[in-house]
Short mmCIF file of C-alpha atoms in Angstrom, two decimals:
data_model
loop_
_atom_site.label_atom_id
_atom_site.label_comp_id
_atom_site.label_asym_id
_atom_site.label_seq_id
_atom_site.Cartn_x
_atom_site.Cartn_y
_atom_site.Cartn_z
CA MET A 1 47.73 15.34 -64.95
CA GLU A 2 47.64 18.62 -63.03
CA LEU A 3 50.85 20.26 -61.90
CA ALA A 4 49.45 20.49 -58.35
CA TYR A 5 49.68 16.72 -58.20
CA TYR A 6 53.41 16.82 -58.80
CA SER A 7 54.06 19.40 -56.09
CA ASP A 8 52.04 17.27 -53.69
CA LEU A 9 54.55 14.47 -54.25
CA ALA A 10 57.19 16.66 -52.62
CA VAL A 11 54.98 17.36 -49.61
CA ARG A 12 54.09 13.68 -49.29
CA LEU A 13 57.74 12.65 -49.27
CA VAL A 14 58.87 15.31 -46.79
CA ASN A 15 56.06 14.48 -44.38
CA SER A 16 56.87 10.77 -44.36
CA GLU A 17 59.21 11.73 -41.53
CA GLU A 18 58.46 13.83 -38.44
CA PRO A 19 61.88 14.55 -36.89
CA ALA A 20 60.52 16.32 -33.81
CA ARG A 21 58.35 13.31 -32.98
CA GLY A 22 60.99 10.77 -34.00
CA THR A 23 58.72 9.01 -36.50
CA ASP A 24 59.54 7.75 -40.00
CA THR A 25 57.13 5.82 -42.23
CA LEU A 26 59.53 5.48 -45.16
CA THR A 27 60.97 2.13 -44.06
CA SER A 28 59.99 -0.39 -46.75
CA VAL A 29 59.30 -0.93 -50.43
CA GLU A 30 55.58 -0.92 -49.64
CA ALA A 31 55.96 2.56 -48.14
CA VAL A 32 57.73 3.74 -51.30
CA ARG A 33 54.91 2.40 -53.44
CA GLU A 34 52.33 4.18 -51.30
CA LEU A 35 54.10 7.47 -51.97
CA PHE A 36 53.41 7.13 -55.70
CA GLY A 37 49.67 7.04 -55.13
CA ALA A 38 47.86 6.58 -58.43
CA SER A 39 51.10 6.06 -60.41
CA GLN A 40 50.95 2.30 -60.07
CA GLN A 41 53.18 1.63 -63.08
CA ALA A 42 56.02 3.66 -61.58
CA ALA A 43 55.42 2.15 -58.15
CA ARG A 44 55.88 -1.38 -59.45
CA ARG A 45 59.53 -0.57 -60.24
CA ALA A 46 60.35 0.22 -56.60
CA THR A 47 63.02 -1.82 -54.82
CA ASP A 48 64.67 -1.78 -51.40
CA ALA A 49 67.34 0.57 -52.78
CA ASP A 50 64.68 3.24 -53.39
CA VAL A 51 64.06 3.55 -49.65
CA THR A 52 67.58 4.91 -49.16
CA ARG A 53 67.42 7.03 -52.32
CA LEU A 54 64.17 8.73 -51.33
CA ARG A 55 65.31 9.32 -47.76
CA SER A 56 68.22 11.33 -49.15
CA VAL A 57 65.93 13.32 -51.46
CA ARG A 58 63.50 13.84 -48.59
CA ALA A 59 66.14 15.61 -46.49
CA ARG A 60 66.99 17.89 -49.42
CA LEU A 61 63.35 18.75 -50.13
CA ARG A 62 62.78 19.54 -46.45
CA ALA A 63 65.70 21.94 -46.65
CA VAL A 64 63.91 23.71 -49.51
CA PHE A 65 60.76 24.14 -47.44
CA GLU A 66 62.69 25.28 -44.37
CA ALA A 67 64.63 27.87 -46.35
CA ALA A 68 61.40 29.19 -47.87
CA ALA A 69 59.64 29.27 -44.50
CA GLY A 70 62.64 31.08 -43.02
CA GLY A 71 62.45 33.82 -45.66
CA ASP A 72 65.63 32.80 -47.54
CA GLU A 73 64.13 32.46 -51.01
CA VAL A 74 67.50 32.52 -52.80
CA LEU A 75 68.67 29.50 -50.82
CA ALA A 76 65.35 27.73 -51.42
CA VAL A 77 65.67 28.24 -55.18
CA ASP A 78 69.33 27.18 -55.22
CA LEU A 79 68.54 23.96 -53.34
CA LEU A 80 65.64 23.18 -55.65
CA ASN A 81 67.68 23.93 -58.77
CA ALA A 82 70.31 21.44 -57.57
CA LEU A 83 67.62 18.76 -57.42
CA LEU A 84 66.32 19.67 -60.89
CA ILE A 85 69.80 19.33 -62.36
CA GLU A 86 70.39 15.98 -60.68
CA PHE A 87 66.93 14.60 -61.52
CA PRO A 88 65.86 15.95 -64.94
CA VAL A 89 62.47 15.29 -66.52
CA SER A 90 61.08 15.19 -70.04
CA PRO A 91 57.86 17.18 -70.44
CA GLN A 92 55.36 15.89 -72.97
CA ILE A 93 51.95 16.87 -74.29
CA SER A 94 49.38 14.26 -73.30
CA GLY A 95 45.64 13.86 -73.73
CA HIS A 96 44.80 10.78 -75.77
CA ALA A 97 43.31 9.06 -72.73
CA HIS A 98 41.38 12.17 -71.66
CA ARG A 99 38.49 13.55 -73.69
CA ASP A 100 36.52 16.77 -73.27
CA GLU A 101 32.73 16.97 -73.53
CA ASP A 102 32.98 17.14 -77.34
CA GLY A 103 35.07 13.99 -77.50
CA ARG A 104 38.28 15.77 -78.44
CA PRO A 105 41.59 15.07 -76.64
CA ASP A 106 42.06 17.19 -73.52
CA TRP A 107 45.64 18.24 -74.23
CA HIS A 108 47.79 19.08 -71.21
CA MET A 109 51.40 19.01 -70.10
CA HIS A 110 52.63 15.77 -68.60
CA ILE A 111 55.98 15.14 -66.94
CA ALA A 112 57.31 11.94 -68.47
CA ASP A 113 59.42 9.67 -66.31
CA TYR A 114 62.37 7.97 -67.99
CA ALA A 115 64.50 7.62 -64.86
CA ALA A 116 66.61 4.51 -64.32
CA ASN A 117 64.86 3.67 -61.05
CA ALA A 118 61.68 4.47 -59.14
CA GLY A 119 63.40 6.70 -56.58
CA ALA A 120 64.98 8.91 -59.23
CA GLY A 121 61.69 9.12 -61.10
CA TYR A 122 59.84 10.19 -57.98
CA ALA A 123 62.51 12.78 -57.15
CA ALA A 124 62.33 14.21 -60.68
CA THR A 125 58.55 14.67 -60.74
CA ALA A 126 58.38 15.92 -57.15
CA SER A 127 61.11 18.49 -57.73
CA MET A 128 59.62 19.71 -60.99
CA GLY A 129 56.16 19.97 -59.45
CA LEU A 130 57.56 22.01 -56.57
CA ALA A 131 59.40 24.22 -59.05
CA PHE A 132 56.16 24.91 -60.94
CA HIS A 133 54.39 25.73 -57.68
CA LEU A 134 57.19 28.05 -56.55
CA THR A 135 57.44 30.00 -59.79
CA GLU A 136 53.67 30.30 -60.31
CA LEU A 137 52.62 31.21 -56.75
CA GLY A 138 55.79 32.41 -55.01
CA VAL A 139 58.43 31.08 -52.64
CA ASP A 140 56.41 32.17 -49.62
CA ARG A 141 53.79 29.57 -50.55
CA LEU A 142 56.12 26.84 -49.28
CA GLY A 143 55.69 26.51 -45.54
CA ILE A 144 56.58 24.54 -42.43
CA CYS A 145 53.84 23.97 -39.87
CA GLU A 146 54.20 26.28 -36.85
CA ALA A 147 52.39 23.92 -34.48
CA THR A 148 54.91 22.39 -32.09
CA PRO A 149 56.12 19.68 -32.49
CA CYS A 150 54.62 19.01 -35.95
CA ARG A 151 56.94 20.79 -38.44
CA ASN A 152 55.25 19.18 -41.45
CA ALA A 153 55.66 20.80 -44.87
CA TYR A 154 52.69 22.29 -46.69
CA LEU A 155 51.78 24.29 -49.79
CA ASP A 156 49.88 27.49 -49.06
CA THR A 157 47.01 27.88 -51.52
CA SER A 158 45.04 30.42 -49.46
CA THR A 159 43.92 33.61 -51.19
CA ASN A 160 45.67 35.92 -48.73
CA ARG A 161 48.84 33.88 -48.11
CA SER A 162 47.87 33.47 -44.46
CA ARG A 163 48.32 29.76 -43.90
CA ARG A 164 50.56 28.83 -40.95
CA TYR A 165 49.69 25.21 -40.25
CA CYS A 166 49.68 21.98 -42.25
CA SER A 167 46.16 20.98 -41.18
CA ASP A 168 43.04 22.11 -39.33
CA ARG A 169 44.02 19.79 -36.50
CA CYS A 170 47.35 21.54 -35.99
CA ALA A 171 45.69 24.97 -36.25
CA THR A 172 43.19 24.04 -33.55
CA ARG A 173 45.88 22.62 -31.29
CA ALA A 174 48.02 25.74 -31.68
CA ASN A 175 45.07 28.06 -30.96
CA VAL A 176 44.15 26.11 -27.82
CA ALA A 177 47.76 26.19 -26.63
CA ALA A 178 47.96 29.96 -27.23
CA TYR A 179 44.69 30.51 -25.33
CA ARG A 180 45.92 28.49 -22.35
CA ALA A 181 49.22 30.36 -22.36
CA ARG A 182 47.37 33.70 -22.23
CA LYS A 183 45.22 32.48 -19.34
CA ARG A 184 48.29 31.38 -17.38
CA LEU A 185 49.97 34.73 -18.00
CA ASP A 186 46.88 36.61 -16.83
CA ALA A 187 46.75 34.47 -13.68
CA GLU A 188 50.44 35.09 -12.96
CA ARG A 189 50.00 38.83 -13.38
CA SER A 190 47.01 38.80 -11.07
CA ASP A 191 48.92 36.88 -8.38
CA SER A 192 51.92 39.21 -8.57
CA ALA A 193 49.90 42.44 -8.48
CA PRO A 194 50.49 44.47 -5.20
CA ARG A 195 47.64 44.23 -2.69
CA GLN A 196 46.21 47.27 -0.85
CA PRO A 197 47.46 47.44 2.78
CA ASP A 198 44.81 47.23 5.53
CA ASN A 199 45.75 50.65 6.98
CA ASP A 200 44.93 52.26 3.68
CA ARG A 201 41.38 51.06 3.79
CA PRO A 202 38.73 53.75 4.65
CA GLU A 203 37.18 53.83 8.11
CA ARG A 204 33.98 51.93 8.53
CA GLY A 205 32.16 55.12 9.41
CA ALA A 206 33.37 56.72 6.22
CA ARG A 207 32.09 53.74 4.22
CA THR A 208 28.63 54.15 5.74
CA GLY A 209 28.68 57.93 5.40
CA ARG A 210 28.57 58.48 9.23
CA THR A 211 31.20 60.05 11.49
CA ALA A 212 31.75 59.60 15.20
CA ASP A 213 30.16 63.03 15.88
CA SER A 214 27.10 62.25 13.85
CA ALA A 215 26.73 58.99 15.76
CA HIS A 216 26.92 60.89 19.10
CA ASP A 217 24.40 63.43 17.92
CA SER A 218 22.00 60.68 17.11
CA ILE A 219 21.76 59.53 20.74
CA PRO A 220 18.39 60.56 22.26
CA VAL A 221 18.50 63.45 24.75
CA SER A 222 17.03 61.31 27.52
CA ASP A 223 20.02 58.98 27.33
CA ARG A 224 22.75 61.64 27.53
#
């Protein structure tokens, strides 16, 4: 199982709540089981008590992402280390169920779950996955979506560390909002710009290149 999967568990848990929108999907045992995804064996152990357990872990993981997004990497690491101490894991080498093209075991590291309950097991694997992601790619790869009011967590896997939003949808919405804001600002500046007074405008004769004298001179002699 790839380490990226474990770090995604942390993102999945954090984003089960959207505080700015007042939504929370982590409200039942079924919701807890959905968080586990393909780990059906672990999900079957979930009980009502795990809803409360994971809500507490969720708040702590969000704090890790917010500290990282705010540039306080020491705080982010300290918060994550506290979770790792509270929810330890047992790494194992696995591969018997996975074979390469030659039929040999595809050995890889697996985070074994021996926690007393489903919530603790989820917290352990999610925290360890996030720790792997942080140490391999950097603290600045943990982000909080900048699209108001989203504030979802995300893992930046871009090549130039340029990601600012949790999804293409949020990126599009933010770009549209920024464009509209610029258009409003341009309109306000145009409306507040000083207008040229009428008495500063050039005489009509000057605009046509004719003066009063030249107009008089153009009158035929017979009419003078």
